[in-house]
mmCIF file of C-alpha atoms in Angstrom:
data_model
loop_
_atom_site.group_PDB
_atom_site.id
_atom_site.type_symbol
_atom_site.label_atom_id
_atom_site.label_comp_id
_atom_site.label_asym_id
_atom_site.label_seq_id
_atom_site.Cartn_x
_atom_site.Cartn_y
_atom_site.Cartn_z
ATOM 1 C CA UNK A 747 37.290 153.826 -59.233
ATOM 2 C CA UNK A 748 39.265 155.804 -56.492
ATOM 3 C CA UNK A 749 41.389 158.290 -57.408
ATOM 4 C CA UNK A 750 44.835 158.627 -55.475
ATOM 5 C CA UNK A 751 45.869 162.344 -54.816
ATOM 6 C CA UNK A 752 48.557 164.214 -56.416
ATOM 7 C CA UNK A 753 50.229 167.082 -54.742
ATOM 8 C CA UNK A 754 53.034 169.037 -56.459
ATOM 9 C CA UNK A 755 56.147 169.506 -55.002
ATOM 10 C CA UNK A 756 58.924 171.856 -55.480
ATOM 11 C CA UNK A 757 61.213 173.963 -53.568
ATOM 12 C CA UNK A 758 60.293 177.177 -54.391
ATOM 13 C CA UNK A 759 56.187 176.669 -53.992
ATOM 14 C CA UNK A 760 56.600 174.441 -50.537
ATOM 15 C CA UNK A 761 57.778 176.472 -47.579
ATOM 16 C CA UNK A 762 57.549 174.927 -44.603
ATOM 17 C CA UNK A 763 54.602 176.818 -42.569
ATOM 18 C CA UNK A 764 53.160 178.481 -45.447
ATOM 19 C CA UNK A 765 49.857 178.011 -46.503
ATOM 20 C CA UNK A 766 50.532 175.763 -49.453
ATOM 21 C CA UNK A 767 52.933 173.918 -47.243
ATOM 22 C CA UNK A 768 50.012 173.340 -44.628
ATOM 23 C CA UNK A 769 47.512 172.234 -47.206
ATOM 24 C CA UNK A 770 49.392 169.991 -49.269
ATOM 25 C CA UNK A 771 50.705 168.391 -45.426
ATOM 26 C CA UNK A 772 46.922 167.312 -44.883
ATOM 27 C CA UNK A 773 46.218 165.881 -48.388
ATOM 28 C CA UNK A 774 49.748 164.002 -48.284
ATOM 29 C CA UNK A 775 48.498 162.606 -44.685
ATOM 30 C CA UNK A 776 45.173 161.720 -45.100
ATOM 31 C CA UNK A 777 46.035 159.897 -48.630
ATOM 32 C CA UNK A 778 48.807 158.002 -46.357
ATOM 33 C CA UNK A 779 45.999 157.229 -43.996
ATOM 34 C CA UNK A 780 43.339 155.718 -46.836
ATOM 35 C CA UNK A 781 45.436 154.362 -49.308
ATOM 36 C CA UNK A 782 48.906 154.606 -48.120
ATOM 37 C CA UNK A 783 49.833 156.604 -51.206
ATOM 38 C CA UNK A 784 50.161 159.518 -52.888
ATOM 39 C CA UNK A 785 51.389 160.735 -56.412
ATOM 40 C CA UNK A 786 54.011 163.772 -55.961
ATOM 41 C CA UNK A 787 54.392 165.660 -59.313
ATOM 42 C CA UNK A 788 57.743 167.062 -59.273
ATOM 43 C CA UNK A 789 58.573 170.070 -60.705
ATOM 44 C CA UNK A 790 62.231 170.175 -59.752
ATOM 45 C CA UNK A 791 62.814 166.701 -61.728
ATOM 46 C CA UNK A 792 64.377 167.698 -65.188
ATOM 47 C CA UNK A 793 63.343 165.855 -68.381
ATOM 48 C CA UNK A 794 66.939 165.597 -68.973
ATOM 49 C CA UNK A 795 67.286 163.339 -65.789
ATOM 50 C CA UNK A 796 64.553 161.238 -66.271
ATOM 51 C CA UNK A 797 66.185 160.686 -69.806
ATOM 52 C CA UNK A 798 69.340 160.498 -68.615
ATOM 53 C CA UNK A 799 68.468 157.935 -65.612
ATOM 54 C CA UNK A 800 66.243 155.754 -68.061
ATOM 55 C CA UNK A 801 69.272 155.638 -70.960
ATOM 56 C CA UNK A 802 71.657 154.412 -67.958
ATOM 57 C CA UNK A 803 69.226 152.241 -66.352
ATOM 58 C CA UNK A 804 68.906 150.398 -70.426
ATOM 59 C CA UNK A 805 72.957 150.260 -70.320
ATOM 60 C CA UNK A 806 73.007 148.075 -67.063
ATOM 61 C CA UNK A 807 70.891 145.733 -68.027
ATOM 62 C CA UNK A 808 72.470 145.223 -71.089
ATOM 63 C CA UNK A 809 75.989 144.954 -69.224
ATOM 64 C CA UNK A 810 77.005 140.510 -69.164
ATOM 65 C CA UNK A 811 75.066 138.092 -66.481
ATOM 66 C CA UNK A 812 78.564 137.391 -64.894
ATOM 67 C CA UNK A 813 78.860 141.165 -63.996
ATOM 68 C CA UNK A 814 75.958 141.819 -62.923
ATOM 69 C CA UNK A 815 75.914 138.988 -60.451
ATOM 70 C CA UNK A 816 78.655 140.917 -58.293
ATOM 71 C CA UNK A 817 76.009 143.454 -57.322
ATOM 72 C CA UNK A 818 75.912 141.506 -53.881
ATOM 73 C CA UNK A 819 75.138 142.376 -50.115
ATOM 74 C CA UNK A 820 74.488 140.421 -47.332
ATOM 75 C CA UNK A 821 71.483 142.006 -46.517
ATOM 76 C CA UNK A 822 68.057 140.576 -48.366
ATOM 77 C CA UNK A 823 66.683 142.060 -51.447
ATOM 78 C CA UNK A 824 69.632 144.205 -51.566
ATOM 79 C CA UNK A 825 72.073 142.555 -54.698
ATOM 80 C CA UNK A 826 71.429 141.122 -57.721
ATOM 81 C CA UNK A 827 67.473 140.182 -58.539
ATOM 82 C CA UNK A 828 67.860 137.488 -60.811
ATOM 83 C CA UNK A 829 64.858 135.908 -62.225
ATOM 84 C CA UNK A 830 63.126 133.512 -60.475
ATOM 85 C CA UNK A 831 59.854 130.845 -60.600
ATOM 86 C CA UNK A 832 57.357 133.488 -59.315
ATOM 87 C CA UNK A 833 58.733 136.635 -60.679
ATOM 88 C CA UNK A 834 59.939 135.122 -64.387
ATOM 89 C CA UNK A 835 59.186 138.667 -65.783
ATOM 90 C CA UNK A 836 61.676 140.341 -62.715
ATOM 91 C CA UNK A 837 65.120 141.465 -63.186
ATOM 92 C CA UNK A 838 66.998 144.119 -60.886
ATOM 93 C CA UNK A 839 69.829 145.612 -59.618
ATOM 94 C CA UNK A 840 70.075 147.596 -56.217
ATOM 95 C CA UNK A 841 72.863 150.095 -54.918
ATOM 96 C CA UNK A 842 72.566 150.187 -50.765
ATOM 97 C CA UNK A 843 73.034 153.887 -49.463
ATOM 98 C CA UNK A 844 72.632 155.467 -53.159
ATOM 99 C CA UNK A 845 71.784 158.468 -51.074
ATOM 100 C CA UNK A 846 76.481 159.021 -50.748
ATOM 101 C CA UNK A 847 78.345 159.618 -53.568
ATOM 102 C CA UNK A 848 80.903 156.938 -52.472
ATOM 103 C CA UNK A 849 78.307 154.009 -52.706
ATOM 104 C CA UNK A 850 77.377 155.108 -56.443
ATOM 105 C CA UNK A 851 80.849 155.326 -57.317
ATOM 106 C CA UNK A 852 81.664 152.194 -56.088
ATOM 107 C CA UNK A 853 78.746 150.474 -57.928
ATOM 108 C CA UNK A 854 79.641 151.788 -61.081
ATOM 109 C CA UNK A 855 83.272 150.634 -60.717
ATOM 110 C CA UNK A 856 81.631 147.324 -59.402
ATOM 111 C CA UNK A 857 80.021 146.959 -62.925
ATOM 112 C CA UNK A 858 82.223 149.167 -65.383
ATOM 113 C CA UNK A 859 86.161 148.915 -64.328
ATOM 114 C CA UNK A 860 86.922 151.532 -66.434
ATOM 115 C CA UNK A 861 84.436 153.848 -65.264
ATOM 116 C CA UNK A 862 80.939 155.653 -66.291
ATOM 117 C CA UNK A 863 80.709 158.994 -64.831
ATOM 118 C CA UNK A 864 77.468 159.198 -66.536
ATOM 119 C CA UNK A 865 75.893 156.404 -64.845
ATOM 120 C CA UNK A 866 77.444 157.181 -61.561
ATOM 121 C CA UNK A 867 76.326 161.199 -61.786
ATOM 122 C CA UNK A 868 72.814 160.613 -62.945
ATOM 123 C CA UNK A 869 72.683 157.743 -60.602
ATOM 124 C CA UNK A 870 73.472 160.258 -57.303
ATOM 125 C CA UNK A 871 71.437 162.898 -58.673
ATOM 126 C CA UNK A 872 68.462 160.618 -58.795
ATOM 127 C CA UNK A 873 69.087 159.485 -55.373
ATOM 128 C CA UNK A 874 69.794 163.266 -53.972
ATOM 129 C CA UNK A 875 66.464 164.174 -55.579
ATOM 130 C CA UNK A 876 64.462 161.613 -53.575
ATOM 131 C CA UNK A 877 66.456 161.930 -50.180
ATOM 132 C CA UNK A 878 64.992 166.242 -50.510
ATOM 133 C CA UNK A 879 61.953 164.217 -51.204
ATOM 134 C CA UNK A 880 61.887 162.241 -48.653
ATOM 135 C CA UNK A 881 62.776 165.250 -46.260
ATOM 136 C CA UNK A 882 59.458 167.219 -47.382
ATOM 137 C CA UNK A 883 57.318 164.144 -47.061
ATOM 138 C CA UNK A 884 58.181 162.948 -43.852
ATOM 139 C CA UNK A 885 58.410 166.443 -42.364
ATOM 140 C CA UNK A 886 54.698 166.738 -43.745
ATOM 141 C CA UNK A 887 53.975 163.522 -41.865
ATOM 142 C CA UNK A 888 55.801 164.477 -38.358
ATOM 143 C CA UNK A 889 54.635 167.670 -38.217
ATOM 144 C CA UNK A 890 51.070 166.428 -38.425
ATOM 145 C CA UNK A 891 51.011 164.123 -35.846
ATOM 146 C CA UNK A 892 52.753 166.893 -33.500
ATOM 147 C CA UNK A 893 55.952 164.997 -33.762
ATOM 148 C CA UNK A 894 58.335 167.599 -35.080
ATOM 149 C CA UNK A 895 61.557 166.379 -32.037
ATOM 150 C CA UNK A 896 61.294 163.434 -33.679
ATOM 151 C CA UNK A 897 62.060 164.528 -37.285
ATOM 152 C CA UNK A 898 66.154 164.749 -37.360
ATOM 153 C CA UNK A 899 66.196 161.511 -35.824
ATOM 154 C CA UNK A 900 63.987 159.851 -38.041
ATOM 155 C CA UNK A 901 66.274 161.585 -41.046
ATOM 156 C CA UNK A 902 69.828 160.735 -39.272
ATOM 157 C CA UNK A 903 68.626 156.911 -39.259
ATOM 158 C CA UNK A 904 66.909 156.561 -42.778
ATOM 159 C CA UNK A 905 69.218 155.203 -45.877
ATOM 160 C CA UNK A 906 68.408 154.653 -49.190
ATOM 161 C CA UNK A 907 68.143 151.335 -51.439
ATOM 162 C CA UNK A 908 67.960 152.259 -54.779
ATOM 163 C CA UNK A 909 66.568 149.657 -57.335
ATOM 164 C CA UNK A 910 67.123 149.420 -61.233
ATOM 165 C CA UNK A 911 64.004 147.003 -62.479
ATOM 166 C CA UNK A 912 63.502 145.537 -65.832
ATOM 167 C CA UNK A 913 60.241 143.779 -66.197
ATOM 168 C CA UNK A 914 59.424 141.754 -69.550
ATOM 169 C CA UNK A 915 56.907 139.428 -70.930
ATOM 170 C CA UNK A 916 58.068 137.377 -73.486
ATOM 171 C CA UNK A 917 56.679 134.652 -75.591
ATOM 172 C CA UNK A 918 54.918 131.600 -73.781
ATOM 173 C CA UNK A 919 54.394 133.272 -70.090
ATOM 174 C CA UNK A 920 50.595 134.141 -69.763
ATOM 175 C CA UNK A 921 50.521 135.423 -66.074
ATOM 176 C CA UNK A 922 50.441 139.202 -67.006
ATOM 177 C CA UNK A 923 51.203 140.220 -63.602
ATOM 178 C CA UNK A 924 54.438 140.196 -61.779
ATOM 179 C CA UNK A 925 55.389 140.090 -59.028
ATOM 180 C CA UNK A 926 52.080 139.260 -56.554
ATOM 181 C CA UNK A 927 50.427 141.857 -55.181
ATOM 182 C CA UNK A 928 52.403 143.287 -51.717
ATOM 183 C CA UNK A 929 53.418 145.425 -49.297
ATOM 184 C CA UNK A 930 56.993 146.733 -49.129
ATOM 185 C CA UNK A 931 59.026 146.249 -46.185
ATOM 186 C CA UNK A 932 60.663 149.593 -46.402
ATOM 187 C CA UNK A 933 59.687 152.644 -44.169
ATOM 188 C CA UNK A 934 58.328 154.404 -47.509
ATOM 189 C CA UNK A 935 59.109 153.339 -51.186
ATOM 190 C CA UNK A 936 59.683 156.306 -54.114
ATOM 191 C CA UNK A 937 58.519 154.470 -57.586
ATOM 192 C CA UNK A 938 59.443 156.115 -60.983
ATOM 193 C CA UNK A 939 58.538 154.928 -64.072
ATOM 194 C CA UNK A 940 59.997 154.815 -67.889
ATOM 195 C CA UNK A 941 58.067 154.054 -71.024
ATOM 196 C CA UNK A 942 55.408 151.346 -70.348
ATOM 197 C CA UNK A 943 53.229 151.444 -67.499
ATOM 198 C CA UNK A 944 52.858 148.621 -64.431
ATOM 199 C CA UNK A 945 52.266 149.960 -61.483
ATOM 200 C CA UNK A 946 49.285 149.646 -59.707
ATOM 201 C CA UNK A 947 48.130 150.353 -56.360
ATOM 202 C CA UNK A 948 44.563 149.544 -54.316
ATOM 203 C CA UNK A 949 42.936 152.071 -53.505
ATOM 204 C CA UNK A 950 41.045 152.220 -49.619
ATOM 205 C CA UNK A 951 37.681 151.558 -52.145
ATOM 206 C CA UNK A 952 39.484 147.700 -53.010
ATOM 207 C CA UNK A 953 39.838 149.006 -56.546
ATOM 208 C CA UNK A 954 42.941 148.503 -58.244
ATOM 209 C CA UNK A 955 44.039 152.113 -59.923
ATOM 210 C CA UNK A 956 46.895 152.093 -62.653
ATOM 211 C CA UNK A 957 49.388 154.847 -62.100
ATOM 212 C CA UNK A 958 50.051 156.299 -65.807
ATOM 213 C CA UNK A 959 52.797 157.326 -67.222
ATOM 214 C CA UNK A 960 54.513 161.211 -66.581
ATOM 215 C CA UNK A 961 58.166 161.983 -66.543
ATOM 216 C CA UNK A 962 57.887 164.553 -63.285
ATOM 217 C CA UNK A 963 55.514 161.947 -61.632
ATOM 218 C CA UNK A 964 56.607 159.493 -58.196
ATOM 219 C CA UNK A 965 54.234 157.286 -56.773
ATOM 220 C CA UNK A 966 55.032 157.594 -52.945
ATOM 221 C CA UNK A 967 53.939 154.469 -50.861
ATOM 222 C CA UNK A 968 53.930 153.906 -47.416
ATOM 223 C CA UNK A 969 55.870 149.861 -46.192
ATOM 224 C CA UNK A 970 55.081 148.161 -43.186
ATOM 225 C CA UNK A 971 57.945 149.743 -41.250
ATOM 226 C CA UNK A 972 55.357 153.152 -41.597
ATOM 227 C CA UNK A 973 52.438 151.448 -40.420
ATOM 228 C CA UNK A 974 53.998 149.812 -37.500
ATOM 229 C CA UNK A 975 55.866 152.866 -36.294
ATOM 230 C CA UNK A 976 52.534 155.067 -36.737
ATOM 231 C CA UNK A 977 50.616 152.591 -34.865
ATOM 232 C CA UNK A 978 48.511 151.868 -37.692
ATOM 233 C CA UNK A 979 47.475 155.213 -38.378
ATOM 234 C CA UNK A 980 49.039 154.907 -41.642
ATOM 235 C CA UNK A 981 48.329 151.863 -44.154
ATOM 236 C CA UNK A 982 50.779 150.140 -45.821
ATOM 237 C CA UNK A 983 50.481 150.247 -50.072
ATOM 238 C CA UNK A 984 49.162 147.428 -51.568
ATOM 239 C CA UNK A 985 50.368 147.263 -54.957
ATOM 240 C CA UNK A 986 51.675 144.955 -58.060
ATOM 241 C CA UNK A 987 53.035 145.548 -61.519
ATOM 242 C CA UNK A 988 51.612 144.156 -64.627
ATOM 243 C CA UNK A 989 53.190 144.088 -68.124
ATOM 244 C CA UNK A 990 50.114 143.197 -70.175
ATOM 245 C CA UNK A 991 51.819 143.021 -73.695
ATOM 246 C CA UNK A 992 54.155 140.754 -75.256
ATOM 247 C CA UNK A 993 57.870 141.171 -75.464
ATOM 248 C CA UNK A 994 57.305 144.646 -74.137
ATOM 249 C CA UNK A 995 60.129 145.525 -71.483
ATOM 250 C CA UNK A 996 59.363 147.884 -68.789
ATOM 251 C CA UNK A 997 61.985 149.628 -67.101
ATOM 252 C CA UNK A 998 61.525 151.818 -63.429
ATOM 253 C CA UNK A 999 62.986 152.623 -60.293
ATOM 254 C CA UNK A 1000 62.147 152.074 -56.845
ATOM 255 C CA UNK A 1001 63.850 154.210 -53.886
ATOM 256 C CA UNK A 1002 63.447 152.128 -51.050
ATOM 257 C CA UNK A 1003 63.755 154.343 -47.452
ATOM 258 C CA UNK A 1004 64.835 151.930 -44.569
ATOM 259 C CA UNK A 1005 65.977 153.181 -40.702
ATOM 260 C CA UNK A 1006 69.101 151.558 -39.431
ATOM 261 C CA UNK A 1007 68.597 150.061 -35.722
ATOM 262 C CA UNK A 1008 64.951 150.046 -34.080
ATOM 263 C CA UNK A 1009 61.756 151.002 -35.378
ATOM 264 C CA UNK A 1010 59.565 152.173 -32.621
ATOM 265 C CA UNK A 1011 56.222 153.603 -32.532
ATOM 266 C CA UNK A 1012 56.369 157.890 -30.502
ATOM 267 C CA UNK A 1013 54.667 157.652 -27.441
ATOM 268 C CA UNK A 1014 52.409 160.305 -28.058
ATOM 269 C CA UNK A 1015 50.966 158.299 -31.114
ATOM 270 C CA UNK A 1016 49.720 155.410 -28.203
ATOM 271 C CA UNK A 1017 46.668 156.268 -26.200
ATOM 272 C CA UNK A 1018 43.066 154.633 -24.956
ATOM 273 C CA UNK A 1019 41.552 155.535 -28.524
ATOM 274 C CA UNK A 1020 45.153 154.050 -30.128
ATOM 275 C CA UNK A 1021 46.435 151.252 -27.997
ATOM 276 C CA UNK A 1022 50.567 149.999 -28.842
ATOM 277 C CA UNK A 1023 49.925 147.807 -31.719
ATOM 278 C CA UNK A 1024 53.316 146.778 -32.190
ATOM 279 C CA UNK A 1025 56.299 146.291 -30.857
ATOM 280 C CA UNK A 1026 59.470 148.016 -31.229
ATOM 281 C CA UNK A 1027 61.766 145.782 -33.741
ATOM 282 C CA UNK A 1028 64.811 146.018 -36.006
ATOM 283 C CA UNK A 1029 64.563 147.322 -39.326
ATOM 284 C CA UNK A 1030 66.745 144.782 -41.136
ATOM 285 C CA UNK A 1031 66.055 142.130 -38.783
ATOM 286 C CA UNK A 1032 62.037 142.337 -39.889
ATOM 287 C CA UNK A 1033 63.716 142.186 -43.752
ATOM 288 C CA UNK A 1034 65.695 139.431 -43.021
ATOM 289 C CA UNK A 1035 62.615 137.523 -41.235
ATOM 290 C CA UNK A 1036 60.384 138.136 -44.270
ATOM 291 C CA UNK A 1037 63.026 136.902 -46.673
ATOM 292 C CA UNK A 1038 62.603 133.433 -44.420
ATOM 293 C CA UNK A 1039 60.451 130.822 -45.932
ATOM 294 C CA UNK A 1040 57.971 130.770 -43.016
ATOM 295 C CA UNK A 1041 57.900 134.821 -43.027
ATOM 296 C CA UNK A 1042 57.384 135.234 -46.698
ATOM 297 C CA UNK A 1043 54.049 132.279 -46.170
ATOM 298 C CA UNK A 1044 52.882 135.009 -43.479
ATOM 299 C CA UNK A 1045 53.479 138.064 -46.257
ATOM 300 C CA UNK A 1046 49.883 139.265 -45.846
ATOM 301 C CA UNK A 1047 49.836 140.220 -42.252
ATOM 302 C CA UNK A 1048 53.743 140.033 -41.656
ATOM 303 C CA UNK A 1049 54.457 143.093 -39.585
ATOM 304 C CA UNK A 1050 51.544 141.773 -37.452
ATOM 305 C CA UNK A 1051 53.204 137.839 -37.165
ATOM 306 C CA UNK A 1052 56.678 139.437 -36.348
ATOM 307 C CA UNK A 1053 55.925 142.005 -33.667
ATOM 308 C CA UNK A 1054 52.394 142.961 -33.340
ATOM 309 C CA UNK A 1055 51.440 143.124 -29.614
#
């Protein structure tokens, strides 16, 4: 089976244009380019947060169905995830732009009126630690394609969904998988997990490789938005969760990284050996599209159907 890299990251070992920095950059990119994904061990993420996050993450679930159903935005994917017929294992809970202090706080008082500063501080922290994240990963990723200009405009532009999941499998449902295998639509995803293991990525082999279980440990994935803005340089995840064991209940989190306005794919990244594959397009608007009926029936080649050249 392949194996899907892990590179540790941490502030103090990662300087930008140091050796270590340099290295890890071309094991980050080339795992972007043949599985679109990576596992980032890091360091700087306390066992007292991932605690912390997990115990909160338990307390919002539990919280009544007629609160949780305010969690609402009119953008797709982006409230309340009840469960469905499709996803009957699938519950979640998002807060748009977790990366400010103001949209956590107003979440929390969304859900508890009379306040939890623990939620909303763990909550930001979480969301702080993935936006640094972020910064190091995509920095990796410009500077390697000679795109450094680019970098503080990509950063301005990108906003973060954050996304509480609870996955069970209770009596009498024998699919063991859930949701069907996918690509996210996000620029790049951030997946952390809690107890029970689920996630599962393909790796560029076809083989399906089970990301286990480690407090410090993100799996980093690459969404279409990536692959069309990199011309197809980079591939997009393909990945799925399964919860294999009765009444078990899974909890994670996925940080989803999405650029407000138009997606477009650098100039110097189009060429006679790389022709334009795609098209510039709107972030949300591609979202929106795929939350259609006749976009999610095109789900496998999507970013292709909506503005592949």
């Amino acid at each position: 089976m392949g194996k899907i890299p892990v590179v540790e990251f941490s502030n103090g070992s990662l300087v930008p244009g140091s050796e270590s920095w340099i290295q890890a950059s071309k094991i980050v990119v080339e795992a972007l380019q043949d599985h679109g994904c990576f596992i980032a061990e890091c360091k700087d993420f306390s066992l007292e947060l991932h605690d912390t996050i997990f115990s909160v993450t338990e307390e919002l679930f539990n919280l009544p169905h007629e609160t949780k159903i305010k969690n609402t935005n009119e953008k797709p994917s982006h409230g309340y995830i009840a469960k469905v017929p499709g996803t009957p294992l699938l519950e979640g809970l998002n807060i748009d732009h977790a990366e400010t202090l103001e949209e956590c706080r107003n979440f929390t008082q969304l859900m508890w009126p009379a306040g939890n500063d623990r939620f909303c501080k763990a909550a930001n922290s979480f969301a702080q630690l993935i936006k640094s994240l972020e910064a190091m990963v995509m920095r990796m990723v410009f500077e390697s394609y000679g795109l450094e200009k680019h970098y503080e405009s990509y950063m301005d532009a990108a906003t973060l969904l954050m996304r509480f999941l609870k996955y069970q499998n209770p009596d009498g449902i024998k699919a063991n998988v859930n949701p069907i295998a996918h690509t996210d639509k996000s620029f790049i995803s951030f997946l952390h997990q809690a107890n029970v293991r689920g996630l599962e990525v393909m790796t560029k082999d076809g083989e399906w490789f089970t990301f286990q279980l480690s407090p410090s440990a993100f799996m980093i994935m690459a969404g279409d938005g990536c692959l069309a803005w990199s011309n197809g340089r980079i591939k997009a995840c393909y990945h799925r969760v399964s919860v294999r064991d009765d009444n078990q209940v899974r909890y994670s989190l996925g940080v989803f990284s999405y650029q407000r306005g138009v997606i477009k794919t650098p100039d110097e990244l189009i060429n006679e050996e790389h022709p334009q594959q795609y098209k510039p397009f709107n972030h949300i608007d591609f979202l929106c599209y795929y939350d259609s009926s006749k976009g999610r029936e095109k789900a496998e080649s999507l970013i292709k159907t909506y503005c592949g050249v």
